[in-house]
Amino acid sequence: MKPFTVHKGKVAGIDRANIDTDQIIPKQFLKRIERTGFGKFLFYDWRYIDGEKPNPDFELNRPENEGATILVANENFGCGSSREHAPWALQDYGFQAIIAPSFADIFYNNCLKNGLLPIRLAKQDVEYLLRESTKADYELTISLEDQRVYDDNGFERTFDIDPYRKQLLLKGWDEIDLTFVYEPYIAEYEKKHCPLP
Amino acid sequence: MKPKTIIEKIWENHVVYREDGKPDLLYIDLHLVHEVTSPQAFEGLRQKGRKVRRPDLTFATMDHNVPTVNRFVIEDEVARNQISALERNCREFSIPLADLHSEEQGIVHVIGPELGLTQPGKTIVCGDSHTSTHGAFGALAFGIGTSEVEHVLATQTLWQHKPKTLQIRIDGKLGEGVTAKDVILAIIGRYGVDVGTGYIIEFTGEVIRNMSMEERMTICNMSIEAGARAGLVSPDETTFAYLRGRKYAPKGEEFEKAVERWRALATDEGAEYDKTIEIDASTIAPMVTWGTNPAMSTSVDGTVPHPEDFSSETEQKAVRRALEYMGLKPSTPITEIPVQHVFIGSCTNSRISDLREAAKIVKGKKVAKGVRALVVPGSQQVKKQAEEEGLAQIFIDAGFEWRDSGCSACLGMNPDIIPEGEHCASTSNRNFEGRQGKGARTHLVSPAMAAAAAIYGHFVDVRKLQKEPVH
Ligand code: SF4
């Protein structure tokens, strides 16, 4: 995982609630056995007309959103299927952070495991960002170290993140390596509760 | 000692390591694996030269991609690759696999319980959000992503924060024709698709106590549709009776000892939850979804709502969008929505009892003209049993297509897809845009309601139908 420290980037907004992972990456693209290359299929049914022509009405296809690296959306983002292909697709497309009033649990975790930062902000802050995001050059800066999101116009908010996850993200550590440090505890537990047959 | 919920008991039994400021390191007793969410995890292991720590606590099957006719001829090359990747991975890492040739193959959440792998008190994970199904047995079961699949394969553990507890208590008696599916759809309809976010739900009350294991599975299955990663039911005699004699359940004296342990897991009298919701069963009617998430539903005698019926602007916008996608006009009676497809299947409602309920409605009748109806049993064992009981023949005689087991039209990763613009009465769990095929219009219903829709070509209130005895 790549470390996440500070990121400044362009903001795109999709003002919808309950955006599910079936929308983020439809099932026909889940058959690949790699982790990469999902970006071109991100929001496939919304993004393309008949699977080819970009749909001009879809937010990410608007010229002002080209090159956006921060996505803002409404409540319960990432609900539905546990597919990790959803954060892979968002990341492969170029997003580095997602901001919403709330996220579905599994999706939220999946993002953290991949260094895609999910940020919860209050509903009214998200509404503000959704409005601002319609401007062509609207940018936000995210600093993970001090848990801050801010723009150049005086908007500034702090966000919550689990301290353990924050450490992993800042350092870009592989969680499995880290867990191996606790191997003696796992072996001990197994001896007591779950011996090998 | 302070009374505890089953959730706290299972959690405490599985903490491997605990330290302030960190999630708990939890031991995982059973890891179920399927072809779609595992290839990248195995690839990760290979790249780092890691082993699977406990192949004996891991069990794999293939379900999402498999064709339900002619299962050995997978036309789609990418799907075929994914299935052969799972075969290769299971061989390489010595993981037991119920493949397409196995009598044990089926939807991962149907076969776990059926084989007796799912047991009270276990922590169970799978790279699939409907892992919550296994909670019906008093197990702590939740869906995980592919990185977590890799983590469990390598370490048999997961770092987890203890979620809050939500009790949903359903008391009273369900009316005739009202099923477990209607109960869970009603709960989500009333309280919303995120009522359970951050919680584990325990379903309690008279209605749950009187339910069969299959019905409890239907309820727990859709906990994730209420936003909760896990939902469960304290185990009782119904649970133990179901498990007795199952292939991987303990045998003989071991089984009796296990029952004693399992019994002690049930939530203690007086235990406290972070939140409680109470529902009166008599207020629940057969449900039909009209929109594009499982909370957008109403009773079968209701009508399609107006966007203005909703208070927030976000909701109004979502409803307007949903009605447009579904091609529905406000005030249309639900029973006047025409149905062109019927799908009886999925890990929510494809067990033998579901097929029996549907067959009662179908027996001696014919599928309406212009309707295409599929029955896809949840597992090869369910299929076999339904054939032996004569249910399959009832469906076939009525004009249903009778298929091999798999996820099928629940998500249409195999060729079973609902065409654009057509309405499908489906016993599955998700009615998201495009879930059953691009532009497909899904209505979530119970097996009985789906069967009735197949016969009439539109939704009908099953409470008003005369049921025929199957045997
Ligand atoms: S039947 Fe549907 S919901 Fe269940 S595991 Fe398969 S795809 Fe997922």
XYZ file of C-alpha atoms and ligand atoms in Angstrom:
676
model
C 0.000 0.000 0.000
C 1.215 3.504 -0.854
C 1.474 5.798 2.189
C -1.109 8.582 2.436
C 0.145 11.797 4.014
C -1.050 15.037 2.393
C -3.074 15.264 -0.777
C -4.239 18.311 -2.697
C -6.555 17.716 -5.610
C -9.562 18.586 -7.677
C -13.003 17.715 -6.337
C -15.845 15.995 -8.185
C -19.281 15.637 -6.661
C -22.073 13.128 -7.196
C -25.082 14.303 -5.264
C -26.748 10.964 -4.605
C -27.312 8.918 -1.474
C -26.926 5.139 -1.161
C -24.543 4.771 -4.083
C -24.013 1.021 -4.019
C -21.010 -1.011 -5.100
C -23.051 -2.523 -7.952
C -23.087 1.009 -9.428
C -19.466 1.727 -8.631
C -18.357 -1.382 -10.497
C -21.016 -3.548 -12.153
C -20.752 -7.301 -11.845
C -19.670 -8.056 -15.400
C -16.266 -6.624 -14.499
C -15.743 -8.726 -11.392
C -14.539 -11.707 -13.338
C -10.999 -10.456 -13.711
C -8.439 -12.049 -11.468
C -6.168 -8.990 -11.179
C -6.416 -5.992 -8.877
C -5.748 -3.409 -11.559
C -7.465 -2.090 -14.645
C -10.905 -1.516 -13.104
C -10.838 2.284 -13.531
C -12.257 2.293 -17.035
C -15.318 0.423 -15.784
C -15.984 2.713 -12.803
C -19.681 3.754 -12.698
C -20.011 1.984 -16.022
C -23.812 2.097 -16.402
C -24.002 5.760 -15.464
C -20.887 6.807 -17.292
C -21.489 5.359 -20.729
C -24.430 5.258 -23.086
C -24.741 1.801 -24.635
C -21.420 0.903 -23.095
C -19.339 3.215 -25.288
C -20.345 6.858 -25.614
C -19.628 8.945 -22.512
C -22.929 10.111 -21.036
C -22.618 13.918 -20.920
C -25.105 14.135 -18.044
C -23.043 12.038 -15.696
C -21.102 14.102 -13.197
C -17.668 12.593 -13.808
C -17.973 13.228 -17.532
C -18.420 16.982 -17.102
C -15.359 18.900 -18.245
C -14.971 20.629 -14.871
C -14.496 17.257 -13.189
C -11.755 16.001 -15.434
C -8.715 14.928 -13.464
C -10.555 14.981 -10.118
C -8.868 13.038 -7.338
C -11.352 13.647 -4.523
C -14.938 12.424 -4.756
C -17.808 13.860 -2.724
C -21.152 12.067 -2.452
C -24.137 11.744 -0.153
C -25.102 9.319 2.626
C -24.356 5.621 2.900
C -21.775 5.586 0.115
C -20.597 2.095 -0.895
C -23.531 0.090 0.400
C -24.319 -3.381 -0.895
C -21.874 -5.987 -2.097
C -18.532 -6.414 -0.316
C -16.591 -6.332 -3.590
C -13.198 -4.728 -3.058
C -13.260 -4.106 -6.784
C -15.169 -0.915 -5.859
C -12.260 0.838 -4.105
C -9.873 -0.652 -6.675
C -11.911 0.941 -9.464
C -12.163 4.316 -7.714
C -8.435 4.298 -7.114
C -7.549 3.103 -10.571
C -9.652 5.947 -11.979
C -7.544 8.370 -9.968
C -9.430 9.047 -6.759
C -7.394 9.217 -3.577
C -10.100 10.196 -1.121
C -13.895 9.959 -0.838
C -15.928 12.361 1.280
C -19.490 11.586 2.394
C -21.729 12.023 5.453
C -21.649 8.248 5.980
C -20.245 5.069 4.452
C -21.265 1.434 4.485
C -19.035 -0.528 6.883
C -17.432 -3.061 4.564
C -16.729 -0.486 1.877
C -15.174 1.870 4.444
C -12.809 -0.880 5.583
C -11.979 -1.925 2.065
C -10.939 1.641 1.252
C -8.608 1.850 4.218
C -6.949 -1.435 3.255
C -6.069 0.037 -0.096
C -4.915 3.490 0.890
C -8.038 5.187 -0.456
C -9.036 7.590 2.311
C -12.754 7.650 3.248
C -13.669 10.834 5.139
C -16.899 11.399 7.025
C -18.017 15.031 7.253
C -21.258 16.517 8.518
C -24.136 16.610 6.048
C -24.065 20.421 5.711
C -20.316 20.369 4.973
C -20.877 17.767 2.305
C -23.668 19.920 0.831
C -21.228 22.828 0.703
C -18.591 20.713 -1.010
C -21.132 19.390 -3.498
C -21.988 22.951 -4.444
C -18.352 24.040 -4.673
C -17.416 20.984 -6.693
C -19.446 22.245 -9.635
C -16.823 24.994 -10.071
C -14.129 24.051 -12.525
C -11.020 24.478 -10.425
C -12.254 23.751 -6.974
C -9.585 21.985 -4.944
C -9.310 20.566 -1.444
C -6.302 19.675 0.635
C -6.378 16.681 2.922
C -3.817 16.217 5.631
C -4.060 12.847 7.276
C -1.495 13.557 9.998
C -3.625 16.305 11.594
C -6.929 14.912 10.203
C -7.845 18.099 8.373
C -9.685 18.947 5.133
C -9.500 22.513 3.839
C -9.856 24.680 0.757
C -8.409 28.038 -0.235
C -11.573 29.941 0.703
C -11.451 29.381 4.427
C -13.375 26.114 4.667
C -11.656 23.855 7.157
C -12.879 20.773 8.992
C -11.321 17.996 11.001
C -12.372 14.395 10.565
C -12.250 11.224 12.641
C -10.258 8.166 11.811
C -9.304 5.163 13.874
C -5.750 5.796 15.189
C -4.595 2.298 14.286
C -5.794 2.613 10.685
C -4.295 6.077 10.476
C -0.875 4.748 11.405
C -1.069 2.024 8.768
C -2.088 4.550 6.126
C 0.574 7.103 7.031
C 3.265 4.458 6.893
C 1.779 2.461 4.030
C 2.331 -0.731 6.007
C 1.248 -4.185 4.988
C -1.180 -5.336 7.627
C -0.372 -9.022 7.265
C 3.300 -8.420 8.068
C 2.180 -6.526 11.109
C -0.125 -9.303 12.268
C 2.697 -11.831 11.979
C 4.309 -10.007 14.899
C 1.456 -11.416 16.993
C 1.929 -14.960 15.734
C 2.806 -16.318 19.201
C -0.583 -15.100 20.486
C -2.350 -16.767 17.571
C -0.503 -20.026 18.166
C -1.331 -19.849 21.875
C -5.024 -19.268 21.113
C -5.085 -22.169 18.704
C -3.519 -24.499 21.227
C -6.359 -23.764 23.628
C -9.354 -23.395 21.354
C -8.716 -24.665 17.925
C -6.023 -27.338 17.700
C -4.973 -28.681 14.361
C -6.750 -31.948 13.608
C -21.952 -11.588 36.739
C -23.316 -8.930 34.424
C -25.776 -10.407 31.922
C -24.325 -10.518 28.418
C -25.636 -10.638 24.877
C -24.618 -13.484 22.611
C -22.678 -10.943 20.580
C -20.453 -10.030 23.535
C -19.993 -13.691 24.484
C -18.841 -14.773 21.044
C -16.607 -11.736 20.736
C -14.880 -12.306 24.060
C -14.351 -15.985 23.214
C -12.384 -15.021 20.127
C -10.049 -12.252 21.221
C -6.495 -13.364 20.475
C -4.853 -10.106 21.426
C -6.112 -6.853 22.892
C -4.375 -3.538 23.419
C -5.698 -0.047 24.070
C -6.029 2.133 21.001
C -6.152 -0.839 18.653
C -8.915 -2.988 17.301
C -9.095 -6.491 18.815
C -7.338 -9.287 17.010
C -10.129 -11.849 16.536
C -9.737 -15.514 15.727
C -11.780 -16.800 12.785
C -13.256 -20.306 13.088
C -14.547 -20.720 9.566
C -13.533 -18.994 6.354
C -15.752 -19.583 3.333
C -14.308 -18.793 -0.063
C -15.844 -18.303 -3.515
C -14.470 -17.590 -6.954
C -15.173 -13.859 -7.316
C -13.559 -12.258 -4.270
C -10.643 -14.640 -3.770
C -8.314 -14.671 -6.828
C -6.481 -11.463 -5.895
C -6.096 -12.698 -2.310
C -4.434 -15.946 -3.380
C -2.279 -13.990 -5.812
C -1.185 -11.796 -2.891
C -0.157 -14.876 -0.888
C 1.832 -16.239 -3.791
C 3.649 -12.963 -4.389
C 4.876 -12.914 -0.800
C 5.469 -16.646 -0.513
C 2.852 -17.021 2.228
C 0.870 -20.113 3.163
C -2.751 -20.592 4.160
C -2.542 -20.951 7.924
C -5.537 -23.234 8.441
C -6.821 -24.905 5.274
C -8.834 -27.142 7.622
C -10.876 -24.109 8.734
C -11.377 -22.940 5.176
C -13.981 -24.208 2.711
C -14.514 -23.144 -0.881
C -17.186 -23.417 -3.512
C -18.076 -21.759 -6.804
C -21.467 -20.125 -7.125
C -21.505 -16.583 -8.553
C -20.418 -17.343 -12.103
C -21.690 -20.824 -12.689
C -24.164 -21.508 -15.472
C -27.417 -23.027 -14.261
C -27.976 -24.932 -17.477
C -25.187 -27.039 -18.849
C -22.937 -26.147 -15.964
C -19.800 -27.649 -17.445
C -19.898 -25.470 -20.528
C -18.905 -21.997 -19.427
C -19.004 -19.877 -22.556
C -17.685 -16.720 -20.969
C -13.923 -17.039 -21.016
C -13.288 -14.622 -18.166
C -15.743 -16.479 -15.940
C -14.137 -19.768 -16.896
C -10.752 -18.359 -15.893
C -12.053 -17.318 -12.546
C -13.498 -20.748 -11.862
C -10.339 -22.539 -12.898
C -8.300 -20.078 -10.827
C -10.277 -21.176 -7.756
C -9.663 -24.836 -8.576
C -5.956 -24.158 -8.954
C -5.761 -22.110 -5.782
C -7.592 -24.704 -3.706
C -5.305 -27.431 -5.008
C -2.159 -25.400 -4.394
C -3.159 -24.371 -0.869
C -4.930 -27.657 0.082
C -8.333 -26.072 0.655
C -11.408 -28.318 0.479
C -13.558 -27.334 -2.500
C -17.111 -28.219 -3.485
C -16.675 -27.819 -7.227
C -19.173 -28.165 -10.037
C -18.926 -31.946 -9.930
C -19.637 -32.111 -6.215
C -23.055 -32.937 -4.785
C -22.231 -30.389 -2.103
C -21.877 -27.449 -4.484
C -24.224 -24.520 -4.093
C -24.471 -20.908 -3.004
C -21.876 -20.495 -0.294
C -24.460 -19.291 2.253
C -26.765 -22.188 1.523
C -24.173 -24.957 1.748
C -22.426 -23.752 4.938
C -25.525 -24.456 7.061
C -26.585 -27.456 5.002
C -23.246 -29.213 5.550
C -23.218 -28.336 9.249
C -20.100 -26.169 8.852
C -22.058 -23.252 10.253
C -22.420 -23.721 14.004
C -23.401 -21.611 17.001
C -20.652 -19.576 18.614
C -18.330 -19.629 15.607
C -16.795 -16.584 13.992
C -17.436 -16.981 10.284
C -16.249 -14.787 7.433
C -16.483 -14.846 3.671
C -15.654 -12.364 0.949
C -19.344 -11.740 0.484
C -21.674 -9.338 2.225
C -24.457 -11.902 2.732
C -22.270 -13.891 5.091
C -24.634 -12.442 7.692
C -26.929 -15.372 6.745
C -24.961 -17.732 8.998
C -25.888 -15.597 11.990
C -29.190 -17.489 12.056
C -27.318 -20.215 13.957
C -26.013 -17.914 16.654
C -22.690 -17.469 14.887
C -20.919 -14.153 14.457
C -20.740 -14.048 10.680
C -19.823 -11.118 8.502
C -18.686 -10.216 5.022
C -15.153 -9.027 4.294
C -13.266 -7.578 1.356
C -10.518 -9.252 -0.618
C -7.656 -7.754 1.436
C -9.289 -9.204 4.517
C -9.730 -12.541 2.748
C -5.979 -12.539 2.208
C -5.400 -11.571 5.833
C -7.581 -14.420 7.106
C -5.984 -16.923 4.740
C -2.540 -15.948 6.016
C -3.261 -15.476 9.722
C -6.724 -16.941 10.498
C -7.448 -13.648 12.297
C -8.841 -10.162 11.657
C -8.378 -6.835 13.417
C -11.862 -5.713 14.371
C -13.451 -3.003 16.471
C -16.299 -4.253 18.561
C -19.500 -2.960 16.954
C -22.468 -1.720 18.934
C -25.436 -3.995 19.527
C -28.935 -3.493 18.143
C -31.845 -5.619 19.237
C -34.748 -5.957 16.821
C -37.571 -7.576 18.684
C -40.578 -8.870 16.768
C -43.466 -9.938 18.942
C -46.986 -11.068 18.241
C -48.147 -13.330 15.444
C -47.551 -13.046 11.724
C -50.689 -13.084 9.614
C -51.456 -15.842 7.117
C -49.310 -15.452 3.991
C -46.762 -13.206 5.715
C -43.256 -14.688 5.623
C -39.762 -14.075 6.959
C -38.960 -12.152 3.770
C -41.842 -9.777 4.432
C -40.637 -9.256 7.993
C -37.141 -8.216 6.960
C -38.390 -6.081 4.058
C -40.810 -4.359 6.431
C -38.029 -3.672 8.943
C -35.770 -2.159 6.283
C -38.714 -0.264 4.774
C -39.602 1.315 8.109
C -36.153 2.010 9.504
C -34.022 2.493 6.415
C -31.049 0.930 4.668
C -28.594 2.313 7.212
C -30.411 1.645 10.484
C -27.871 -1.080 11.287
C -24.691 0.693 10.185
C -22.062 0.214 12.884
C -24.161 -2.392 14.699
C -24.558 -6.115 14.938
C -28.249 -6.956 15.053
C -29.720 -9.611 17.290
C -33.210 -10.599 16.188
C -35.369 -11.618 19.124
C -39.002 -12.062 20.098
C -41.792 -14.544 19.709
C -41.867 -14.391 15.919
C -38.180 -15.284 15.606
C -38.499 -18.064 18.204
C -41.302 -19.640 16.184
C -39.366 -19.502 12.934
C -37.605 -22.427 11.265
C -33.859 -22.205 10.609
C -34.564 -21.420 6.969
C -36.736 -18.475 7.919
C -34.143 -17.182 10.364
C -31.555 -17.403 7.581
C -33.743 -15.261 5.327
C -33.931 -12.606 8.047
C -30.212 -12.641 8.911
C -29.296 -12.728 5.223
C -30.727 -9.263 4.704
C -29.174 -7.702 7.836
C -26.588 -6.247 5.485
C -29.415 -4.586 3.546
C -30.195 -2.773 6.795
C -26.555 -1.648 6.924
C -25.436 -4.129 9.612
C -22.436 -6.292 8.842
C -23.868 -9.086 10.938
C -27.247 -10.198 12.222
C -27.863 -13.149 14.458
C -30.343 -15.169 16.459
C -29.567 -16.856 19.781
C -29.467 -20.629 19.272
C -32.249 -22.811 20.655
C -33.763 -26.279 20.192
C -34.687 -25.432 16.588
C -31.018 -24.716 15.862
C -29.783 -27.921 17.494
C -32.397 -30.070 15.758
C -31.360 -28.629 12.383
C -27.686 -29.379 12.983
C -28.032 -32.907 14.315
C -26.688 -35.405 11.798
C -25.276 -32.806 9.362
C -22.034 -33.836 7.705
C -19.590 -31.527 9.510
C -21.539 -31.138 12.766
C -20.134 -32.938 15.819
C -21.292 -36.546 16.171
C -22.677 -38.675 19.016
C -21.571 -37.668 22.469
C -19.577 -34.773 21.040
C -22.799 -33.362 19.669
C -24.493 -33.468 23.088
C -21.513 -31.703 24.633
C -21.604 -29.105 21.897
C -25.301 -28.491 22.530
C -24.541 -27.726 26.177
C -21.938 -25.169 25.133
C -24.227 -23.701 22.473
C -27.101 -23.353 24.875
C -24.965 -21.195 27.162
C -24.321 -18.761 24.313
C -27.868 -17.411 24.153
C -28.290 -13.842 25.348
C -28.763 -13.665 29.119
C -31.984 -12.430 30.655
C -31.575 -8.711 31.306
C -28.610 -8.147 28.974
C -28.441 -4.641 27.557
C -28.201 -3.503 23.963
C -27.003 -0.156 22.663
C -30.298 0.250 20.835
C -33.599 -1.640 20.634
C -36.353 -1.552 18.035
C -39.681 -3.243 18.671
C -42.069 -4.387 15.996
C -45.568 -5.759 16.243
C -45.846 -8.689 13.833
C -49.525 -8.116 13.173
C -48.675 -4.838 11.403
C -46.674 -6.637 8.694
C -48.232 -7.546 5.322
C -46.714 -9.243 2.242
C -44.209 -6.730 0.855
C -43.125 -5.644 -2.615
C -40.308 -3.218 -3.406
C -41.122 -0.519 -5.964
C -37.734 1.234 -6.046
C -34.008 0.729 -6.328
C -33.003 -0.056 -2.795
C -34.534 -2.572 -0.387
C -36.087 0.137 1.784
C -38.226 1.363 -1.092
C -41.103 -0.996 -0.486
C -44.741 -1.143 0.442
C -47.336 -3.768 1.257
C -48.891 -5.598 -1.660
C -52.195 -3.776 -1.100
C -50.395 -0.430 -1.282
C -49.559 1.911 -4.144
C -46.434 3.385 -5.679
C -45.649 6.529 -3.627
C -45.282 10.160 -4.697
C -41.868 11.737 -4.273
C -43.622 14.462 -2.250
C -44.579 11.860 0.366
C -40.964 11.998 1.536
C -39.630 14.697 3.794
C -36.006 15.341 2.816
C -34.891 16.672 -0.497
C -32.277 13.929 -0.878
C -35.008 11.319 -0.457
C -37.350 13.016 -2.899
C -34.604 13.131 -5.472
C -33.804 9.462 -4.903
C -37.475 8.473 -5.213
C -37.926 10.440 -8.413
C -34.864 8.785 -9.880
C -36.004 5.348 -8.717
C -39.488 5.727 -10.228
C -37.992 6.805 -13.491
C -35.642 3.825 -13.536
C -38.464 1.464 -12.584
C -40.854 2.993 -15.120
C -43.528 3.453 -12.460
C -46.083 6.207 -11.898
C -47.079 7.412 -8.421
C -50.409 6.035 -7.143
C -50.253 2.887 -9.293
C -51.606 -0.010 -7.227
C -48.828 -2.551 -6.652
C -51.119 -5.307 -7.952
C -51.307 -3.541 -11.311
C -47.577 -3.700 -11.980
C -47.075 -6.208 -14.797
C -44.359 -8.796 -14.343
C -42.441 -10.357 -17.255
C -39.874 -12.313 -15.241
C -39.911 -14.326 -12.078
C -36.805 -15.473 -10.269
C -37.064 -17.884 -7.361
C -33.576 -18.343 -6.001
C -30.591 -16.676 -4.223
C -29.128 -17.118 -0.761
C -32.164 -15.302 0.660
C -34.863 -17.689 -0.555
C -33.705 -20.809 -2.373
C -33.896 -23.424 0.347
C -36.205 -26.381 0.358
C -38.842 -24.663 2.497
C -38.886 -21.698 0.102
C -39.472 -24.018 -2.835
C -42.250 -25.785 -0.928
C -44.002 -22.465 -0.245
C -43.759 -21.469 -3.882
C -44.897 -24.898 -5.099
C -48.067 -24.678 -2.987
C -49.096 -21.655 -5.010
C -47.991 -23.032 -8.362
C -49.446 -26.528 -8.126
C -51.931 -27.299 -10.871
C -51.607 -23.852 -12.458
C -49.758 -22.411 -15.423
C -47.285 -19.577 -15.716
C -49.058 -16.591 -17.317
C -48.499 -15.896 -20.990
C -45.546 -13.608 -21.564
C -43.876 -14.489 -18.269
C -40.529 -16.222 -18.056
C -40.080 -17.931 -14.720
C -36.941 -19.518 -13.270
C -36.420 -21.673 -10.231
C -32.784 -21.911 -9.208
C -32.279 -24.079 -6.114
C -29.670 -22.812 -3.662
C -27.614 -25.987 -3.735
C -27.375 -29.295 -5.520
C -28.718 -30.931 -2.355
C -31.776 -28.694 -2.350
C -32.224 -29.500 -6.011
C -32.092 -33.220 -5.386
C -34.485 -33.050 -2.475
C -36.959 -30.921 -4.416
C -36.874 -33.450 -7.232
C -37.486 -36.311 -4.819
C -40.380 -34.477 -3.182
C -41.985 -33.815 -6.555
C -41.639 -30.046 -6.275
C -39.513 -29.847 -9.399
C -42.271 -31.533 -11.415
C -44.856 -29.074 -10.088
C -42.727 -26.188 -11.333
C -41.951 -27.815 -14.654
C -45.605 -28.706 -15.275
C -46.565 -25.117 -14.636
C -44.021 -23.876 -17.181
C -41.146 -22.814 -14.903
C -37.559 -23.484 -15.937
C -35.882 -25.803 -13.445
C -32.163 -25.144 -13.083
C -28.931 -26.252 -11.423
C -27.808 -24.368 -8.331
C -25.933 -21.068 -8.209
C -26.371 -17.345 -7.674
C -27.877 -16.953 -11.128
C -30.166 -13.968 -11.752
C -29.594 -12.625 -8.236
C -26.709 -10.717 -9.790
C -26.557 -11.988 -13.347
C -22.873 -12.778 -13.519
C -23.776 -15.935 -15.402
C -26.048 -15.891 -18.476
C -29.246 -15.536 -16.349
C -29.961 -11.864 -16.941
C -33.188 -9.863 -16.886
C -33.566 -7.747 -20.052
C -33.666 -3.957 -19.979
C -36.974 -2.393 -18.987
C -38.632 -5.644 -17.887
C -40.057 -6.192 -14.433
C -38.867 -9.130 -12.389
C -40.503 -10.492 -9.246
C -37.415 -11.768 -7.470
C -36.868 -13.585 -4.194
C -33.318 -12.212 -3.980
C -32.065 -9.418 -1.742
C -30.985 -6.466 -3.865
C -33.001 -4.310 -6.228
C -30.205 -1.904 -7.108
C -30.119 -0.364 -10.563
C -28.690 -2.884 -12.994
C -28.323 -5.616 -10.388
C -30.123 -8.273 -12.432
C -29.012 -6.848 -15.757
C -28.643 -3.361 -17.224
C -31.979 -1.572 -16.964
C -33.671 -4.569 -15.303
C -36.507 -3.639 -12.926
C -36.318 -5.781 -9.823
C -39.097 -6.159 -7.265
C -38.083 -8.012 -4.120
C -40.738 -10.368 -2.773
C -41.191 -13.628 -0.869
C -41.199 -16.992 -2.700
C -44.991 -17.245 -2.402
C -45.464 -13.746 -3.816
C -43.037 -14.483 -6.661
C -44.841 -17.719 -7.497
C -48.188 -15.946 -7.523
C -46.823 -13.206 -9.784
C -45.683 -15.910 -12.232
C -49.175 -17.366 -12.414
C -51.031 -14.059 -12.780
C -48.503 -11.961 -14.716
C -48.749 -9.201 -12.100
C -48.445 -8.948 -8.340
C -51.273 -10.467 -6.341
C -51.981 -10.566 -2.658
C -51.160 -14.140 -1.646
C -53.446 -13.795 1.348
C -56.356 -13.904 -1.055
C -55.253 -17.054 -2.875
C -56.413 -20.587 -2.249
C -53.380 -22.802 -1.597
C -53.271 -26.398 -2.796
C -51.606 -29.024 -0.635
C -48.450 -30.191 -2.406
C -48.598 -33.849 -1.542
S -27.181 -15.469 -4.233
Fe -26.915 -13.317 -4.684
S -26.634 -12.324 -2.754
Fe -26.363 -14.495 -2.416
S -24.169 -14.840 -2.555
Fe -25.021 -15.160 -4.587
S -24.893 -13.198 -5.602
Fe -24.585 -12.821 -3.433
